[in-house]
């Protein structure tokens, strides 16, 4: 039950993009087409789970015992950057198909602040290892939901008749705002 | 002591990550098609994206994987080398360069104002530029500013592009607010140097080298067609070396003439240009005089045939002609009420007035007899 609440919280109520406003760059940048949005979501799911796991272990295994908590930001960035690079190389070798599918989005994730955000979140909230896993997986699924929803809307927006000055980024940002408002509605999902 | 831990931990993490990546790059090494590297080394490395890929490397990958594309910057020479590596026939590629469709320099195009604003074409375009012609080059060099190879110079108020330096990246085409720059095949010898959509009467007044839509070119050479009020070259890529016609306003020039006019501008060239123009004007004047005379003769004949006695008004009119300006209204009214012989006397007068004083005098003389 505890993990179910955690999952729903991570996925919907405090959605990374639409409630916490993390990872706005890929949210706006890679949401022009549905297919690329799905690719990006999968890449984030993959990297976020791995990065959170490793950073959780680095923090609780190395930094916390030595009372070097203040190093976590820089240490996490280092770990995430190396990890993404490593992942990219591994996927390229082991699964060229997946590599083709993820394409440019894999290296792009290095600069995705949602990854670092989730890593730091799990530490701040003092999750257990399992809690951290649930939080990371469902957090990235929430990211995927937001991205895919937004991409779907933008694809239709592309075909609709919009005033010239509202075309492109302008109307996209408005849509993002409305989507965010809609997600606020999930706040009542868990009482208390 | 604690700071040593911090330093140690961070550098330890860094070294560990580095070692891991170095090891991984060996373990997970993926053989890439060596041809990609080879093709990439031949490409111009301008990374301009004109081919539609995110850089020369991407282009190399695409072409090795079988895409049928051509590097627009490298042109045929690069295409051939690439084809050699891939063991293919080179795709035909016509190198394209940018061309400014305006020769309205300070001395040829009339100005309507002096522009003191921000010295960019984009700003000047907002107020319509300083030339009477709204379609001409503004000459403030937005294109020259974006040109990566310094191929564009501003010569007396008009941008001129050196086709030898131009790499065909089209940045200037995008930068130009009046859309006066066009991509043309490098081999093209005849250029239309006018972009004006003004009606011919206006165009001829505001610029010496305007296309006045006389259609001489479209009638004698099927490579040209009219687009609105300006002639455009729509023929085969290279086109002819010289035209079988003379453009009356020099709005269609061959390459050598264009270059000479723009860059060297020796007095001799300029004189030749002026002479060309003067000769044409002379011809045109003679032609018009002839036509006017013929018309007049026809009218006279008609008048004589219709009514012997009613020839008076016509005589009246011609008698009144020497003092035309004063009682023109009177004149036309008179002829209107008198008969239908002279359908538009005022019109005819006006046309004849300037060009053919001499023939008119002759006419009147004859009429008098």
mmCIF file with all atom_site columns, C-alpha atoms in Angstrom, chain A residues 58 62-63 66-68 70-71 74-75 78-79 82 85-86 89-90 92-94, chain B residues 2-3 5-7 9-10 13-14 17-18 20-22 24-25 27-30:
data_model
loop_
_atom_site.group_PDB
_atom_site.id
_atom_site.type_symbol
_atom_site.label_atom_id
_atom_site.label_alt_id
_atom_site.label_comp_id
_atom_site.label_asym_id
_atom_site.label_entity_id
_atom_site.label_seq_id
_atom_site.pdbx_PDB_ins_code
_atom_site.Cartn_x
_atom_site.Cartn_y
_atom_site.Cartn_z
_atom_site.occupancy
_atom_site.B_iso_or_equiv
_atom_site.pdbx_formal_charge
_atom_site.auth_seq_id
_atom_site.auth_comp_id
_atom_site.auth_asym_id
_atom_site.auth_atom_id
_atom_site.pdbx_PDB_model_num
ATOM 1  C CA . UNK A 1 58 ? 27.039 6.184  -3.997  1.00 0.00 ? 58 UNK A CA 1
ATOM 2  C CA . UNK A 1 62 ? 30.236 6.435  0.274   1.00 0.00 ? 62 UNK A CA 1
ATOM 3  C CA . UNK A 1 63 ? 29.125 9.971  0.997   1.00 0.00 ? 63 UNK A CA 1
ATOM 4  C CA . UNK A 1 66 ? 32.058 9.928  5.504   1.00 0.00 ? 66 UNK A CA 1
ATOM 5  C CA . UNK A 1 67 ? 29.706 12.846 6.271   1.00 0.00 ? 67 UNK A CA 1
ATOM 6  C CA . UNK A 1 68 ? 30.334 14.342 2.850   1.00 0.00 ? 68 UNK A CA 1
ATOM 7  C CA . UNK A 1 70 ? 27.413 18.383 0.704   1.00 0.00 ? 70 UNK A CA 1
ATOM 8  C CA . UNK A 1 71 ? 29.266 16.767 -2.203  1.00 0.00 ? 71 UNK A CA 1
ATOM 9  C CA . UNK A 1 74 ? 28.725 17.390 -7.996  1.00 0.00 ? 74 UNK A CA 1
ATOM 10 C CA . UNK A 1 75 ? 29.210 13.699 -7.313  1.00 0.00 ? 75 UNK A CA 1
ATOM 11 C CA . UNK A 1 78 ? 29.717 13.076 -12.407 1.00 0.00 ? 78 UNK A CA 1
ATOM 12 C CA . UNK A 1 79 ? 28.080 9.720  -11.918 1.00 0.00 ? 79 UNK A CA 1
ATOM 13 C CA . UNK A 1 82 ? 29.601 8.758  -16.888 1.00 0.00 ? 82 UNK A CA 1
ATOM 14 C CA . UNK A 1 85 ? 28.017 7.619  -21.698 1.00 0.00 ? 85 UNK A CA 1
ATOM 15 C CA . UNK A 1 86 ? 28.554 4.056  -20.606 1.00 0.00 ? 86 UNK A CA 1
ATOM 16 C CA . UNK A 1 89 ? 28.243 2.553  -25.605 1.00 0.00 ? 89 UNK A CA 1
ATOM 17 C CA . UNK A 1 90 ? 26.760 -0.604 -24.158 1.00 0.00 ? 90 UNK A CA 1
ATOM 18 C CA . UNK A 1 92 ? 25.282 0.520  -29.270 1.00 0.00 ? 92 UNK A CA 1
ATOM 19 C CA . UNK A 1 93 ? 27.150 -2.737 -28.948 1.00 0.00 ? 93 UNK A CA 1
ATOM 20 C CA . UNK A 1 94 ? 24.529 -4.975 -27.424 1.00 0.00 ? 94 UNK A CA 1
ATOM 21 C CA . UNK B 2 2  ? 37.882 15.983 6.070   1.00 0.00 ? 2  UNK B CA 1
ATOM 22 C CA . UNK B 2 3  ? 38.775 18.019 3.048   1.00 0.00 ? 3  UNK B CA 1
ATOM 23 C CA . UNK B 2 5  ? 38.323 12.852 2.103   1.00 0.00 ? 5  UNK B CA 1
ATOM 24 C CA . UNK B 2 6  ? 36.260 15.132 -0.087  1.00 0.00 ? 6  UNK B CA 1
ATOM 25 C CA . UNK B 2 7  ? 39.044 15.586 -2.616  1.00 0.00 ? 7  UNK B CA 1
ATOM 26 C CA . UNK B 2 9  ? 36.295 10.796 -2.999  1.00 0.00 ? 9  UNK B CA 1
ATOM 27 C CA . UNK B 2 10 ? 35.629 13.110 -5.905  1.00 0.00 ? 10 UNK B CA 1
ATOM 28 C CA . UNK B 2 13 ? 34.903 8.868  -8.543  1.00 0.00 ? 13 UNK B CA 1
ATOM 29 C CA . UNK B 2 14 ? 36.291 10.740 -11.519 1.00 0.00 ? 14 UNK B CA 1
ATOM 30 C CA . UNK B 2 17 ? 34.340 6.755  -14.147 1.00 0.00 ? 17 UNK B CA 1
ATOM 31 C CA . UNK B 2 18 ? 37.157 7.553  -16.558 1.00 0.00 ? 18 UNK B CA 1
ATOM 32 C CA . UNK B 2 20 ? 35.288 2.499  -16.693 1.00 0.00 ? 20 UNK B CA 1
ATOM 33 C CA . UNK B 2 21 ? 34.562 4.496  -19.825 1.00 0.00 ? 21 UNK B CA 1
ATOM 34 C CA . UNK B 2 22 ? 37.992 3.782  -21.279 1.00 0.00 ? 22 UNK B CA 1
ATOM 35 C CA . UNK B 2 24 ? 33.954 0.195  -21.998 1.00 0.00 ? 24 UNK B CA 1
ATOM 36 C CA . UNK B 2 25 ? 35.054 1.886  -25.182 1.00 0.00 ? 25 UNK B CA 1
ATOM 37 C CA . UNK B 2 27 ? 34.793 -3.762 -24.813 1.00 0.00 ? 27 UNK B CA 1
ATOM 38 C CA . UNK B 2 28 ? 31.865 -2.139 -26.524 1.00 0.00 ? 28 UNK B CA 1
ATOM 39 C CA . UNK B 2 29 ? 33.805 -1.016 -29.565 1.00 0.00 ? 29 UNK B CA 1
ATOM 40 C CA . UNK B 2 30 ? 31.541 -1.035 -32.573 1.00 0.00 ? 30 UNK B CA 1
#
